[in-house]
PDB file of C-alpha atoms in Angstrom:
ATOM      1  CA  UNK A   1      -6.680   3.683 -30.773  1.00  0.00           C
ATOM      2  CA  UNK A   2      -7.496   0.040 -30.259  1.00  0.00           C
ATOM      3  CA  UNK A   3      -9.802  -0.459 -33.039  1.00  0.00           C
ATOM      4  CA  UNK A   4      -7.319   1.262 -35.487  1.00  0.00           C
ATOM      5  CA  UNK A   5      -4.580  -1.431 -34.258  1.00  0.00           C
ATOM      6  CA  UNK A   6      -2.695   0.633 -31.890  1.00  0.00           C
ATOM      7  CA  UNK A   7      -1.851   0.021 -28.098  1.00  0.00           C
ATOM      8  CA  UNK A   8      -1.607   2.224 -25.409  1.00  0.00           C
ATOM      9  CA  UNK A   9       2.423   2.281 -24.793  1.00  0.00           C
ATOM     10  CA  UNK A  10       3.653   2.195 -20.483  1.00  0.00           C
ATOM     11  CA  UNK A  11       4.608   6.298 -20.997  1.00  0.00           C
ATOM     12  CA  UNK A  12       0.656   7.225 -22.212  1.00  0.00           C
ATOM     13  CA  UNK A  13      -0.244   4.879 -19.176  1.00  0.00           C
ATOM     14  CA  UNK A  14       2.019   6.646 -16.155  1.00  0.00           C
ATOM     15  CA  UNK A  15       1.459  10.293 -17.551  1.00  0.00           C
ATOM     16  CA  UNK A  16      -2.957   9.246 -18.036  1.00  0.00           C
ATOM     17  CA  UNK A  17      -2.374   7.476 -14.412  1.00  0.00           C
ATOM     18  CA  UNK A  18      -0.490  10.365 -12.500  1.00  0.00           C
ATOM     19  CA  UNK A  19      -3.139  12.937 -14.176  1.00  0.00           C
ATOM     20  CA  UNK A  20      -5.870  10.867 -12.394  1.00  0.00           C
ATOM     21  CA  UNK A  21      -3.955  10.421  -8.772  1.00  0.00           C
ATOM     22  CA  UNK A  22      -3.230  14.400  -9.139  1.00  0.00           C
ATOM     23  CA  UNK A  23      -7.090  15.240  -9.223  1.00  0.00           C
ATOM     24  CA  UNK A  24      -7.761  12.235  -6.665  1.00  0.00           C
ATOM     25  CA  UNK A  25      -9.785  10.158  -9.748  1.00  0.00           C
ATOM     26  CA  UNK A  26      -8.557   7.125  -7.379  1.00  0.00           C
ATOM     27  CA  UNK A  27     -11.684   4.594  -8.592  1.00  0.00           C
ATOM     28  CA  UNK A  28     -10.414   5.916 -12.130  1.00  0.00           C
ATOM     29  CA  UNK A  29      -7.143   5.530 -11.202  1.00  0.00           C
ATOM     30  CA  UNK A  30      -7.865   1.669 -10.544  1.00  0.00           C
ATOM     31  CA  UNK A  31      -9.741   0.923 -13.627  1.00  0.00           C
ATOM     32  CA  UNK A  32      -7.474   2.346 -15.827  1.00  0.00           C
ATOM     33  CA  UNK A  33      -4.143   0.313 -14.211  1.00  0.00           C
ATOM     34  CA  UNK A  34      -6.547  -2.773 -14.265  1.00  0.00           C
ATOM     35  CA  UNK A  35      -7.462  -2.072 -17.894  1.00  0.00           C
ATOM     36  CA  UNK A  36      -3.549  -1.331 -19.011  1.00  0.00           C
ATOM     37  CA  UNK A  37      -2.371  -4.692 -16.934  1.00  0.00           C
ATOM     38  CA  UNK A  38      -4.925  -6.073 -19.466  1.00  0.00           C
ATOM     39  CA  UNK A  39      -2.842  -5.112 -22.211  1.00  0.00           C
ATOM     40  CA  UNK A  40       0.505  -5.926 -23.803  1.00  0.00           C
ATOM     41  CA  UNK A  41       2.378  -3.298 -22.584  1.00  0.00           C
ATOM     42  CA  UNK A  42       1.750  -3.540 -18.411  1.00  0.00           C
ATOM     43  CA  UNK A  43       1.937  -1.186 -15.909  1.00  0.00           C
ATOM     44  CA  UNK A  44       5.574  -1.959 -13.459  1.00  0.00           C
ATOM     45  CA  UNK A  45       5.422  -3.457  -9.512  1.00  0.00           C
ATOM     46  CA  UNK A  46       6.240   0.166  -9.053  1.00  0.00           C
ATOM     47  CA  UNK A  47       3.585   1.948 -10.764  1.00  0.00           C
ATOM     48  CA  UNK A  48       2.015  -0.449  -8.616  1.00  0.00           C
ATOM     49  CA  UNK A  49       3.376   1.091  -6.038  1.00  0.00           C
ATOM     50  CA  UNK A  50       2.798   4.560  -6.337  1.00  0.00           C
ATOM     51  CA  UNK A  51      -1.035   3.609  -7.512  1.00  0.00           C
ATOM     52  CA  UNK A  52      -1.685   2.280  -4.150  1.00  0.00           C
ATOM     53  CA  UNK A  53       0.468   4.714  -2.049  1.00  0.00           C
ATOM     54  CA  UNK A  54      -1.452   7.394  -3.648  1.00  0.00           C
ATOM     55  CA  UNK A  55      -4.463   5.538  -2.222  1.00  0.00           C
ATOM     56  CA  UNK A  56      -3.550   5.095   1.123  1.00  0.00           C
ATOM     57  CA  UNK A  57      -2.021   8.259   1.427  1.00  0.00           C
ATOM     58  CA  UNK A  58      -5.732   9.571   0.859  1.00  0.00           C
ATOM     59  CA  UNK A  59      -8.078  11.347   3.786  1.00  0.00           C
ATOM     60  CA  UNK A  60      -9.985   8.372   3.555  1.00  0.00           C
ATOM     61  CA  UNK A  61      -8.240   5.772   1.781  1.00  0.00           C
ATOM     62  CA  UNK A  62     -10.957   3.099  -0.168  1.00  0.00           C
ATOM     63  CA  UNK A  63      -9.830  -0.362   0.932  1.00  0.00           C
ATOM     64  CA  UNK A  64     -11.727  -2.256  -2.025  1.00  0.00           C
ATOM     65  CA  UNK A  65      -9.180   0.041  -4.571  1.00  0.00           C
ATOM     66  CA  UNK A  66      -6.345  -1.412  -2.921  1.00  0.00           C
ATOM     67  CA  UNK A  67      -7.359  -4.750  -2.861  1.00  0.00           C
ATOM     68  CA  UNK A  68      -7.649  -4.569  -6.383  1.00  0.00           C
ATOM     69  CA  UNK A  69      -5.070  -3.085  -7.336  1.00  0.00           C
ATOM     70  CA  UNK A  70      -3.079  -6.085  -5.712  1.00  0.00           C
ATOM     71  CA  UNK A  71      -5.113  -8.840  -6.740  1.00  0.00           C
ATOM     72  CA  UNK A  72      -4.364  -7.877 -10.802  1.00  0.00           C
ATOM     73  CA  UNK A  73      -0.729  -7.561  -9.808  1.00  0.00           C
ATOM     74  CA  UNK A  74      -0.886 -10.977  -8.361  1.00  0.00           C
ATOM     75  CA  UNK A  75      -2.928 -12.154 -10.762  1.00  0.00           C
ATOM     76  CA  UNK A  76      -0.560 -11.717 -13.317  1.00  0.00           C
ATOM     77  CA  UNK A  77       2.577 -13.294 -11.701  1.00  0.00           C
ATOM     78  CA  UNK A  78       3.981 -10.727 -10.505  1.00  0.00           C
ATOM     79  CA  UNK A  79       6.162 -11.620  -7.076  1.00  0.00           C
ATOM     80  CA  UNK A  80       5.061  -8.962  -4.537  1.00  0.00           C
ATOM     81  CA  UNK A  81       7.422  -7.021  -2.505  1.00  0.00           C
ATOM     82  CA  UNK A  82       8.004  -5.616   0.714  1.00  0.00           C
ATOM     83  CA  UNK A  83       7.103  -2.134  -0.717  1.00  0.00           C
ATOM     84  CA  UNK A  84       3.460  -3.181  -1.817  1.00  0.00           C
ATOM     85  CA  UNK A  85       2.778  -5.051   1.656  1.00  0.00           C
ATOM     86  CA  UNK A  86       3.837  -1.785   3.765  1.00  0.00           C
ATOM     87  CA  UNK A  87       1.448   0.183   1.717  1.00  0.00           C
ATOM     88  CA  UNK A  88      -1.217  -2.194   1.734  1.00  0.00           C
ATOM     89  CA  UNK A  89      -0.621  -2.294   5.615  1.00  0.00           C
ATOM     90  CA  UNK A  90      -0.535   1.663   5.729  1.00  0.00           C
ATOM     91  CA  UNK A  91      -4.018   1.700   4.234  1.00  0.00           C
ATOM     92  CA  UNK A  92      -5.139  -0.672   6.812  1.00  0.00           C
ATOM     93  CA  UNK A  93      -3.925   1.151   9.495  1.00  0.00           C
ATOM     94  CA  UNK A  94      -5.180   4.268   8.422  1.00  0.00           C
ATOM     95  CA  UNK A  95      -8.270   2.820   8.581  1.00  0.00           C
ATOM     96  CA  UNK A  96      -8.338   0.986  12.257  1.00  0.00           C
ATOM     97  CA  UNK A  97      -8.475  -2.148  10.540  1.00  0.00           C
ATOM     98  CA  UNK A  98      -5.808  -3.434  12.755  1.00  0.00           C
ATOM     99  CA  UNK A  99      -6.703  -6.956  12.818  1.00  0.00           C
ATOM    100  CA  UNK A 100      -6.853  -7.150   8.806  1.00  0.00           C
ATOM    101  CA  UNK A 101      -3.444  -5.177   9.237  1.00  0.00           C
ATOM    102  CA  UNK A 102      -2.115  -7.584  11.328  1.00  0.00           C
ATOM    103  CA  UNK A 103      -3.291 -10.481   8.938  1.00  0.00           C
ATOM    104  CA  UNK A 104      -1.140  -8.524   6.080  1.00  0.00           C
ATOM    105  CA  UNK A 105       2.194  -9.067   8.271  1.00  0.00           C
ATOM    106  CA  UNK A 106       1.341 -12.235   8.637  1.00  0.00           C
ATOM    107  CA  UNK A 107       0.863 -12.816   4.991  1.00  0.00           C
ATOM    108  CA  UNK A 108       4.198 -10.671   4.498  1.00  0.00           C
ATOM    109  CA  UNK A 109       6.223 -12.865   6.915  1.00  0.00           C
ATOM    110  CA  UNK A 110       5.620 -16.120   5.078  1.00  0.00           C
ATOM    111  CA  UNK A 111       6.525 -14.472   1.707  1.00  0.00           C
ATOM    112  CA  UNK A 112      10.064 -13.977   3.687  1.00  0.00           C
ATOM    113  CA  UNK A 113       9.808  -9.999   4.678  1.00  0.00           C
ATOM    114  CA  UNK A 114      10.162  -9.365   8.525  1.00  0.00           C
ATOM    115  CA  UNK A 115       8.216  -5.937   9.888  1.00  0.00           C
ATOM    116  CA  UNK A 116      10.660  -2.813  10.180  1.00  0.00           C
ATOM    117  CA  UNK A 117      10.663   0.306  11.857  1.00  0.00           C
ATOM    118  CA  UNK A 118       8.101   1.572   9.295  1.00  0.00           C
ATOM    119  CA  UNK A 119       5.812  -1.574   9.689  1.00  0.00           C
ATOM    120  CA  UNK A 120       5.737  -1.015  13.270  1.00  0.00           C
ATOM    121  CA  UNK A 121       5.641   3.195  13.145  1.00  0.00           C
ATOM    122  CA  UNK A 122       2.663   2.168  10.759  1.00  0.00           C
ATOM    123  CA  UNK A 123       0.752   0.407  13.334  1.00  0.00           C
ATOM    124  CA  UNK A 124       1.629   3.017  16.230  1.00  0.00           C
ATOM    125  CA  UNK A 125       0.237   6.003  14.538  1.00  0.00           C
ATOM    126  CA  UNK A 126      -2.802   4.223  13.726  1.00  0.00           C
ATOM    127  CA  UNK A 127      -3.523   3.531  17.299  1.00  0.00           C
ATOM    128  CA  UNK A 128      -2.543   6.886  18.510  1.00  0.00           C
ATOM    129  CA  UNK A 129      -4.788   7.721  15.878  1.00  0.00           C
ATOM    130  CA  UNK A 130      -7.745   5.942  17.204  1.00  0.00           C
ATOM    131  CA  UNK A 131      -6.838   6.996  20.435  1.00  0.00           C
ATOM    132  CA  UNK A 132      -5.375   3.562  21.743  1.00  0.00           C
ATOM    133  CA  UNK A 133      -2.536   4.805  23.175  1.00  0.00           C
ATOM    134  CA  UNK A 134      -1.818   1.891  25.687  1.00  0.00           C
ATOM    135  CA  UNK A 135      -1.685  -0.147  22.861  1.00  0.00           C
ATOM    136  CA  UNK A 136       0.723   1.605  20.829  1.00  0.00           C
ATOM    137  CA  UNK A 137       3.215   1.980  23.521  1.00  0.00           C
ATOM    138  CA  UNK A 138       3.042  -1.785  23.610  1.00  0.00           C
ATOM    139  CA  UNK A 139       3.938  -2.418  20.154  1.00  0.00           C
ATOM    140  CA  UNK A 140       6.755  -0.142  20.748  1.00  0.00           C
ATOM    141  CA  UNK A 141       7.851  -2.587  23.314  1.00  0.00           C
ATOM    142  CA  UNK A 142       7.156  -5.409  20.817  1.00  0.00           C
ATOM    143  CA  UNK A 143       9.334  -3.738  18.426  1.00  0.00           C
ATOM    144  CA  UNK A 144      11.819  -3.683  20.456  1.00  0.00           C
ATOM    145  CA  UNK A 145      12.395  -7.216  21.627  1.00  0.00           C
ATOM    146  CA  UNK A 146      11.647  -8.854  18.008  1.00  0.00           C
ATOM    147  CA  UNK A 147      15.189  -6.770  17.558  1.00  0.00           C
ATOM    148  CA  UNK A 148      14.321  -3.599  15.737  1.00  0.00           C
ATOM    149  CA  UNK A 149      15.000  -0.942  18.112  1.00  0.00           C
ATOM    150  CA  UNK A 150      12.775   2.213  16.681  1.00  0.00           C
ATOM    151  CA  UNK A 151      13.632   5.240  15.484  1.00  0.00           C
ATOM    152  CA  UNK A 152      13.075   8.941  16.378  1.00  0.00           C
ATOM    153  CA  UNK A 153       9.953   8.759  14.185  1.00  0.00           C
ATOM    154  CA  UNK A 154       8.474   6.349  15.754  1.00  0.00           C
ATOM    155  CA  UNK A 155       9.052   7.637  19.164  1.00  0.00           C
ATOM    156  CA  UNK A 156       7.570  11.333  17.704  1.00  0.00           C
ATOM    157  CA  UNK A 157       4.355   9.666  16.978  1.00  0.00           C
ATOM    158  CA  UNK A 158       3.854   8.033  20.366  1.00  0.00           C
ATOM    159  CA  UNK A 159       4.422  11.583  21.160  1.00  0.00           C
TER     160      UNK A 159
END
């Protein structure tokens, strides 16, 4: 298509992309978004979105897909939002990366985004996860006095 003078148009993209997070093709997934954000016609902060939800939503989500994933979108000038920071902290989580996690709501506070009930549930089901259990009943607390009183899902995965 390219050498004939033709570019790939955003619809080819999202209906090639979804094809590939369908079959879990994430690495192919990745390459292709980085490859369309490339081109003239880019790939939206929510196909971002979905791209790495679809990743962290994985058994085993692949950190280093994420990561890039955001750095093109940053790259390109693109102002991040909340949405791509709780999904970027989901796959950390996920993981037991909690310190890197933790680093991410850090990061997401000075862009001007304060945790909510799902940053926090985020962090709680990763511990009860890993087993950590004493740790996640703590962040409850900690939810709870920076003002954001948690919800019955977060209580069901203490639970």
């Amino acid at each position: 298509m390219k050498g004939t003078g033709h570019e790939m148009g955003i619809d080819t993209y999202r209906k090639i992309c979804r094809q590939l997070q369908k079959h879990k093709m994430m690495e192919d997934a990745v390459k292709f978004y980085v490859y369309a954000m490339d081109g003239p016609y880019k790939p939206s902060v929510q196909d971002c979105c979905w791209l790495i939800r679809s990743i962290s939503v994985s058994y085993n989500p692949d950190l280093n897909f994420v990561f890039r994933v955001f750095s093109k979108l940053e790259s390109t000038g693109n102002t991040i939002s909340k949405t791509v920071y709780d999904w970027i902290h989901r796959s950390l989580t996920s993981v037991g990366r909690f310190d890197e996690a933790e680093k991410t709501v850090n990061i997401m506070r000075s862009a001007g985004y304060e945790p909510d009930n799902m940053t926090y549930s985020q962090v709680v089901f990763g511990l009860c996860k890993a087993r950590r259990l004493e740790e996640a009943s703590k962040i409850l607390v900690e939810m709870e006095e920076s003002g954001c009183a948690p919800d019955v899902k977060s209580w069901t995965v203490l639970i």
